Amino acid sequence: MSHAILDLVEQVMSSPWLYLALFALAMLDGFFPIVPAETAVITAGVFAATGDTNLALVMAVSALGAFAGDHISYLIGNKSAGRLRDKKAFVWARNALAERGGLVLVVARYIPGGRTATTLTMGAVRHPLRSFTFFDAIAAGSWAVYSGLIGFFGGMAFENDPIKGLLLGLGIALSITAVVEIVRWVRKRRATKASSERLPADTSV
């Protein structure tokens, strides 16, 4: 069974349509976040270690797809501002945008669900398109390089067993995501605690 799956994956990885598929998945992931774009890029990176794919091309088409998808999400947010204002994710992204500016787009690229919420929000609040494009180029490019290299180094570690390389790559990606989420949760808790400690002093004035 595992050999059949590996053969199927290898056929997909050697297909000339692979790069178009990566572009499409990364684009759709910009406004339809359940699409497994990151998994696809990591997988393609794993097989770059065996020569079945071209790592530079994998990262380039993935970055372009993510860039295009984020701009589509921005336009959707621009057209749907009124319906998004009360959404929890929208409120989070709006507050983060007010605090960090366009840089939040780069950070949100690595937060589950944060990417789409942020691009929609930036469109909804009419964030300048030129600034959005600048920061999104950094976000999409860094994400594609990060995902591709994680897969590539996983494939290098298990050159003769791509499945183990893929599992290693996915494990690293999940671990990094978990660390980001834990740090974000700790910072949020500290900020809430600090705010609550200041409140009595503020109200007594």
PDB file of C-alpha atoms in Angstrom:
ATOM      1  CA  MET A   1       0.000   0.000   0.000  1.00  0.00           C
ATOM      2  CA  SER A   2       2.763   2.436   0.967  1.00  0.00           C
ATOM      3  CA  HIS A   3       4.634   1.635  -2.263  1.00  0.00           C
ATOM      4  CA  ALA A   4       1.507   2.383  -4.285  1.00  0.00           C
ATOM      5  CA  ILE A   5       1.096   5.740  -2.532  1.00  0.00           C
ATOM      6  CA  LEU A   6       4.773   6.573  -3.044  1.00  0.00           C
ATOM      7  CA  ASP A   7       4.543   5.656  -6.750  1.00  0.00           C
ATOM      8  CA  LEU A   8       1.487   7.910  -7.113  1.00  0.00           C
ATOM      9  CA  VAL A   9       3.200  10.823  -5.377  1.00  0.00           C
ATOM     10  CA  GLU A  10       6.319  10.366  -7.502  1.00  0.00           C
ATOM     11  CA  GLN A  11       4.190  10.430 -10.661  1.00  0.00           C
ATOM     12  CA  VAL A  12       2.575  13.665  -9.523  1.00  0.00           C
ATOM     13  CA  MET A  13       5.946  15.194  -8.624  1.00  0.00           C
ATOM     14  CA  SER A  14       7.377  14.355 -12.046  1.00  0.00           C
ATOM     15  CA  SER A  15       4.352  15.705 -13.913  1.00  0.00           C
ATOM     16  CA  PRO A  16       4.888  18.845 -16.027  1.00  0.00           C
ATOM     17  CA  TRP A  17       1.619  20.149 -14.528  1.00  0.00           C
ATOM     18  CA  LEU A  18       3.042  20.136 -11.005  1.00  0.00           C
ATOM     19  CA  TYR A  19       4.149  23.769 -11.045  1.00  0.00           C
ATOM     20  CA  LEU A  20       0.794  24.976 -12.331  1.00  0.00           C
ATOM     21  CA  ALA A  21      -0.885  22.941  -9.566  1.00  0.00           C
ATOM     22  CA  LEU A  22       1.391  24.498  -6.919  1.00  0.00           C
ATOM     23  CA  PHE A  23       0.577  27.966  -8.202  1.00  0.00           C
ATOM     24  CA  ALA A  24      -3.161  27.211  -8.123  1.00  0.00           C
ATOM     25  CA  LEU A  25      -3.075  25.697  -4.624  1.00  0.00           C
ATOM     26  CA  ALA A  26      -1.060  28.604  -3.208  1.00  0.00           C
ATOM     27  CA  MET A  27      -3.432  31.094  -4.855  1.00  0.00           C
ATOM     28  CA  LEU A  28      -6.582  29.371  -3.560  1.00  0.00           C
ATOM     29  CA  ASP A  29      -5.061  29.166  -0.079  1.00  0.00           C
ATOM     30  CA  GLY A  30      -5.025  32.961  -0.002  1.00  0.00           C
ATOM     31  CA  PHE A  31      -8.803  33.175   0.307  1.00  0.00           C
ATOM     32  CA  PHE A  32      -9.826  29.537   0.913  1.00  0.00           C
ATOM     33  CA  PRO A  33      -7.514  28.513   3.780  1.00  0.00           C
ATOM     34  CA  ILE A  34      -8.461  24.828   3.983  1.00  0.00           C
ATOM     35  CA  VAL A  35      -6.521  24.185   0.769  1.00  0.00           C
ATOM     36  CA  PRO A  36      -3.317  22.232   1.693  1.00  0.00           C
ATOM     37  CA  ALA A  37      -0.927  24.581  -0.100  1.00  0.00           C
ATOM     38  CA  GLU A  38       1.869  24.407   2.475  1.00  0.00           C
ATOM     39  CA  THR A  39       1.776  20.598   2.507  1.00  0.00           C
ATOM     40  CA  ALA A  40       2.015  20.570  -1.288  1.00  0.00           C
ATOM     41  CA  VAL A  41       5.025  22.917  -1.282  1.00  0.00           C
ATOM     42  CA  ILE A  42       6.778  20.919   1.437  1.00  0.00           C
ATOM     43  CA  THR A  43       6.134  17.707  -0.506  1.00  0.00           C
ATOM     44  CA  ALA A  44       7.547  19.232  -3.681  1.00  0.00           C
ATOM     45  CA  GLY A  45      10.562  20.369  -1.658  1.00  0.00           C
ATOM     46  CA  VAL A  46      11.125  16.829  -0.393  1.00  0.00           C
ATOM     47  CA  PHE A  47      11.231  15.499  -3.940  1.00  0.00           C
ATOM     48  CA  ALA A  48      13.582  18.291  -4.994  1.00  0.00           C
ATOM     49  CA  ALA A  49      16.164  16.516  -2.855  1.00  0.00           C
ATOM     50  CA  THR A  50      15.868  13.478  -5.149  1.00  0.00           C
ATOM     51  CA  GLY A  51      15.905  15.539  -8.337  1.00  0.00           C
ATOM     52  CA  ASP A  52      12.250  14.951  -9.221  1.00  0.00           C
ATOM     53  CA  THR A  53      11.401  18.649  -8.878  1.00  0.00           C
ATOM     54  CA  ASN A  54      13.255  21.927  -9.266  1.00  0.00           C
ATOM     55  CA  LEU A  55      13.447  23.602  -5.836  1.00  0.00           C
ATOM     56  CA  ALA A  56      13.900  27.150  -7.141  1.00  0.00           C
ATOM     57  CA  LEU A  57      10.906  26.763  -9.467  1.00  0.00           C
ATOM     58  CA  VAL A  58       8.813  25.217  -6.684  1.00  0.00           C
ATOM     59  CA  MET A  59       9.468  28.219  -4.453  1.00  0.00           C
ATOM     60  CA  ALA A  60       8.972  30.760  -7.257  1.00  0.00           C
ATOM     61  CA  VAL A  61       5.581  29.498  -8.463  1.00  0.00           C
ATOM     62  CA  SER A  62       4.383  29.001  -4.875  1.00  0.00           C
ATOM     63  CA  ALA A  63       5.350  32.569  -3.980  1.00  0.00           C
ATOM     64  CA  LEU A  64       3.605  33.947  -7.061  1.00  0.00           C
ATOM     65  CA  GLY A  65       0.487  31.920  -6.314  1.00  0.00           C
ATOM     66  CA  ALA A  66       0.396  33.075  -2.695  1.00  0.00           C
ATOM     67  CA  PHE A  67       0.948  36.675  -3.812  1.00  0.00           C
ATOM     68  CA  ALA A  68      -1.940  36.468  -6.283  1.00  0.00           C
ATOM     69  CA  GLY A  69      -4.251  34.748  -3.775  1.00  0.00           C
ATOM     70  CA  ASP A  70      -3.566  37.360  -1.094  1.00  0.00           C
ATOM     71  CA  HIS A  71      -4.463  40.138  -3.509  1.00  0.00           C
ATOM     72  CA  ILE A  72      -7.714  38.382  -4.365  1.00  0.00           C
ATOM     73  CA  SER A  73      -8.443  38.159  -0.630  1.00  0.00           C
ATOM     74  CA  TYR A  74      -7.627  41.876  -0.285  1.00  0.00           C
ATOM     75  CA  LEU A  75     -10.154  42.698  -3.026  1.00  0.00           C
ATOM     76  CA  ILE A  76     -12.788  40.463  -1.397  1.00  0.00           C
ATOM     77  CA  GLY A  77     -12.246  42.304   1.888  1.00  0.00           C
ATOM     78  CA  ASN A  78     -12.491  45.625   0.089  1.00  0.00           C
ATOM     79  CA  LYS A  79     -15.910  44.674  -1.297  1.00  0.00           C
ATOM     80  CA  SER A  80     -17.226  42.997   1.881  1.00  0.00           C
ATOM     81  CA  ALA A  81     -16.128  45.400   4.625  1.00  0.00           C
ATOM     82  CA  GLY A  82     -19.554  45.808   6.228  1.00  0.00           C
ATOM     83  CA  ARG A  83     -20.122  42.078   6.678  1.00  0.00           C
ATOM     84  CA  LEU A  84     -16.687  41.478   8.210  1.00  0.00           C
ATOM     85  CA  ARG A  85     -16.524  44.140  10.907  1.00  0.00           C
ATOM     86  CA  ASP A  86     -17.988  42.048  13.740  1.00  0.00           C
ATOM     87  CA  LYS A  87     -16.076  38.848  12.998  1.00  0.00           C
ATOM     88  CA  LYS A  88     -13.659  37.804  15.761  1.00  0.00           C
ATOM     89  CA  ALA A  89     -10.790  37.185  13.334  1.00  0.00           C
ATOM     90  CA  PHE A  90     -11.445  40.549  11.691  1.00  0.00           C
ATOM     91  CA  VAL A  91     -11.262  42.358  15.058  1.00  0.00           C
ATOM     92  CA  TRP A  92      -7.979  40.572  15.891  1.00  0.00           C
ATOM     93  CA  ALA A  93      -6.450  41.425  12.524  1.00  0.00           C
ATOM     94  CA  ARG A  94      -7.631  45.043  12.708  1.00  0.00           C
ATOM     95  CA  ASN A  95      -6.068  45.502  16.154  1.00  0.00           C
ATOM     96  CA  ALA A  96      -2.830  43.845  15.043  1.00  0.00           C
ATOM     97  CA  LEU A  97      -2.755  46.033  11.939  1.00  0.00           C
ATOM     98  CA  ALA A  98      -3.223  49.165  14.028  1.00  0.00           C
ATOM     99  CA  GLU A  99      -0.354  48.080  16.290  1.00  0.00           C
ATOM    100  CA  ARG A 100       2.194  46.793  13.771  1.00  0.00           C
ATOM    101  CA  GLY A 101       1.120  48.195  10.409  1.00  0.00           C
ATOM    102  CA  GLY A 102       1.880  46.261   7.225  1.00  0.00           C
ATOM    103  CA  LEU A 103       4.434  44.072   9.019  1.00  0.00           C
ATOM    104  CA  VAL A 104       1.545  42.096  10.532  1.00  0.00           C
ATOM    105  CA  LEU A 105       0.950  40.625   7.083  1.00  0.00           C
ATOM    106  CA  VAL A 106       4.364  38.938   7.194  1.00  0.00           C
ATOM    107  CA  VAL A 107       3.758  37.576  10.700  1.00  0.00           C
ATOM    108  CA  ALA A 108       0.200  36.440   9.908  1.00  0.00           C
ATOM    109  CA  ARG A 109       1.454  34.323   7.004  1.00  0.00           C
ATOM    110  CA  TYR A 110       2.661  31.802   9.630  1.00  0.00           C
ATOM    111  CA  ILE A 111      -0.432  31.897  11.870  1.00  0.00           C
ATOM    112  CA  PRO A 112      -3.229  29.404  11.057  1.00  0.00           C
ATOM    113  CA  GLY A 113      -6.243  31.399   9.934  1.00  0.00           C
ATOM    114  CA  GLY A 114      -4.390  34.658  10.507  1.00  0.00           C
ATOM    115  CA  ARG A 115      -3.271  35.024   6.913  1.00  0.00           C
ATOM    116  CA  THR A 116      -6.734  35.226   5.384  1.00  0.00           C
ATOM    117  CA  ALA A 117      -8.135  37.329   8.238  1.00  0.00           C
ATOM    118  CA  THR A 118      -5.326  39.833   7.778  1.00  0.00           C
ATOM    119  CA  THR A 119      -5.566  40.136   3.998  1.00  0.00           C
ATOM    120  CA  LEU A 120      -9.348  40.503   4.191  1.00  0.00           C
ATOM    121  CA  THR A 121      -8.990  43.105   6.936  1.00  0.00           C
ATOM    122  CA  MET A 122      -6.405  45.130   5.066  1.00  0.00           C
ATOM    123  CA  GLY A 123      -8.775  45.276   2.135  1.00  0.00           C
ATOM    124  CA  ALA A 124     -11.760  46.126   4.342  1.00  0.00           C
ATOM    125  CA  VAL A 125     -10.003  49.021   6.108  1.00  0.00           C
ATOM    126  CA  ARG A 126      -8.698  50.299   2.765  1.00  0.00           C
ATOM    127  CA  HIS A 127      -5.043  49.821   3.693  1.00  0.00           C
ATOM    128  CA  PRO A 128      -2.967  51.412   0.874  1.00  0.00           C
ATOM    129  CA  LEU A 129      -2.543  48.875  -1.916  1.00  0.00           C
ATOM    130  CA  ARG A 130       1.073  49.858  -2.528  1.00  0.00           C
ATOM    131  CA  SER A 131       1.972  49.116   1.108  1.00  0.00           C
ATOM    132  CA  PHE A 132      -0.032  45.880   1.023  1.00  0.00           C
ATOM    133  CA  THR A 133       1.770  44.744  -2.129  1.00  0.00           C
ATOM    134  CA  PHE A 134       5.196  45.517  -0.647  1.00  0.00           C
ATOM    135  CA  PHE A 135       4.627  43.584   2.578  1.00  0.00           C
ATOM    136  CA  ASP A 136       2.793  40.776   0.806  1.00  0.00           C
ATOM    137  CA  ALA A 137       5.742  40.237  -1.529  1.00  0.00           C
ATOM    138  CA  ILE A 138       7.911  39.693   1.563  1.00  0.00           C
ATOM    139  CA  ALA A 139       5.289  37.447   3.193  1.00  0.00           C
ATOM    140  CA  ALA A 140       4.616  35.280   0.137  1.00  0.00           C
ATOM    141  CA  GLY A 141       8.288  34.995  -0.786  1.00  0.00           C
ATOM    142  CA  SER A 142       9.467  34.105   2.717  1.00  0.00           C
ATOM    143  CA  TRP A 143       6.649  31.556   3.122  1.00  0.00           C
ATOM    144  CA  ALA A 144       7.507  29.828  -0.163  1.00  0.00           C
ATOM    145  CA  VAL A 145      11.227  29.684   0.668  1.00  0.00           C
ATOM    146  CA  TYR A 146      10.507  28.459   4.205  1.00  0.00           C
ATOM    147  CA  SER A 147       8.127  25.703   3.040  1.00  0.00           C
ATOM    148  CA  GLY A 148      10.315  24.612   0.151  1.00  0.00           C
ATOM    149  CA  LEU A 149      13.487  24.441   2.258  1.00  0.00           C
ATOM    150  CA  ILE A 150      11.802  22.536   5.085  1.00  0.00           C
ATOM    151  CA  GLY A 151      10.770  19.903   2.578  1.00  0.00           C
ATOM    152  CA  PHE A 152      14.151  19.915   0.868  1.00  0.00           C
ATOM    153  CA  PHE A 153      16.132  19.370   4.072  1.00  0.00           C
ATOM    154  CA  GLY A 154      13.655  16.684   5.124  1.00  0.00           C
ATOM    155  CA  GLY A 155      14.245  14.988   1.785  1.00  0.00           C
ATOM    156  CA  MET A 156      18.012  15.305   2.173  1.00  0.00           C
ATOM    157  CA  ALA A 157      17.821  13.669   5.600  1.00  0.00           C
ATOM    158  CA  PHE A 158      15.929  10.685   4.171  1.00  0.00           C
ATOM    159  CA  GLU A 159      17.047  10.676   0.549  1.00  0.00           C
ATOM    160  CA  ASN A 160      16.156   7.021   0.075  1.00  0.00           C
ATOM    161  CA  ASP A 161      12.810   7.268   1.842  1.00  0.00           C
ATOM    162  CA  PRO A 162      10.817  10.334   0.666  1.00  0.00           C
ATOM    163  CA  ILE A 163       7.838   9.484   2.880  1.00  0.00           C
ATOM    164  CA  LYS A 164       9.998   9.797   6.020  1.00  0.00           C
ATOM    165  CA  GLY A 165      11.415  13.023   4.607  1.00  0.00           C
ATOM    166  CA  LEU A 166       7.898  14.352   4.109  1.00  0.00           C
ATOM    167  CA  LEU A 167       6.880  13.375   7.630  1.00  0.00           C
ATOM    168  CA  LEU A 168       9.983  15.104   9.006  1.00  0.00           C
ATOM    169  CA  GLY A 169       9.251  18.246   6.999  1.00  0.00           C
ATOM    170  CA  LEU A 170       5.628  18.354   8.118  1.00  0.00           C
ATOM    171  CA  GLY A 171       6.694  17.706  11.703  1.00  0.00           C
ATOM    172  CA  ILE A 172       9.109  20.652  11.613  1.00  0.00           C
ATOM    173  CA  ALA A 173       6.451  22.911  10.099  1.00  0.00           C
ATOM    174  CA  LEU A 174       3.886  21.920  12.727  1.00  0.00           C
ATOM    175  CA  SER A 175       6.430  22.416  15.510  1.00  0.00           C
ATOM    176  CA  ILE A 176       7.279  25.922  14.300  1.00  0.00           C
ATOM    177  CA  THR A 177       3.575  26.763  14.029  1.00  0.00           C
ATOM    178  CA  ALA A 178       3.000  25.467  17.561  1.00  0.00           C
ATOM    179  CA  VAL A 179       5.865  27.588  18.911  1.00  0.00           C
ATOM    180  CA  VAL A 180       4.480  30.694  17.186  1.00  0.00           C
ATOM    181  CA  GLU A 181       1.020  30.034  18.632  1.00  0.00           C
ATOM    182  CA  ILE A 182       2.399  29.468  22.153  1.00  0.00           C
ATOM    183  CA  VAL A 183       4.441  32.676  22.032  1.00  0.00           C
ATOM    184  CA  ARG A 184       1.427  34.598  20.736  1.00  0.00           C
ATOM    185  CA  TRP A 185      -0.792  33.152  23.489  1.00  0.00           C
ATOM    186  CA  VAL A 186       1.754  33.992  26.222  1.00  0.00           C
ATOM    187  CA  ARG A 187       2.146  37.551  24.959  1.00  0.00           C
ATOM    188  CA  LYS A 188      -1.610  38.018  24.766  1.00  0.00           C
ATOM    189  CA  ARG A 189      -2.043  36.686  28.316  1.00  0.00           C
ATOM    190  CA  ARG A 190       0.672  38.978  29.660  1.00  0.00           C
ATOM    191  CA  ALA A 191      -0.881  41.963  27.894  1.00  0.00           C
ATOM    192  CA  THR A 192      -4.311  41.123  29.330  1.00  0.00           C
ATOM    193  CA  LYS A 193      -2.857  40.725  32.817  1.00  0.00           C
ATOM    194  CA  ALA A 194      -0.961  44.001  32.582  1.00  0.00           C
ATOM    195  CA  SER A 195      -4.088  45.762  31.369  1.00  0.00           C
ATOM    196  CA  SER A 196      -6.175  44.397  34.240  1.00  0.00           C
ATOM    197  CA  GLU A 197      -3.511  45.446  36.771  1.00  0.00           C
ATOM    198  CA  ARG A 198      -3.518  48.997  35.443  1.00  0.00           C
ATOM    199  CA  LEU A 199      -7.312  49.278  35.414  1.00  0.00           C
ATOM    200  CA  PRO A 200      -7.874  50.027  39.173  1.00  0.00           C
ATOM    201  CA  ALA A 201      -5.262  52.782  39.081  1.00  0.00           C
ATOM    202  CA  ASP A 202      -6.865  54.305  35.989  1.00  0.00           C
ATOM    203  CA  THR A 203     -10.382  54.279  37.453  1.00  0.00           C
ATOM    204  CA  SER A 204      -9.297  55.833  40.754  1.00  0.00           C
ATOM    205  CA  VAL A 205      -7.987  58.988  39.079  1.00  0.00           C
TER     206      VAL A 205
END
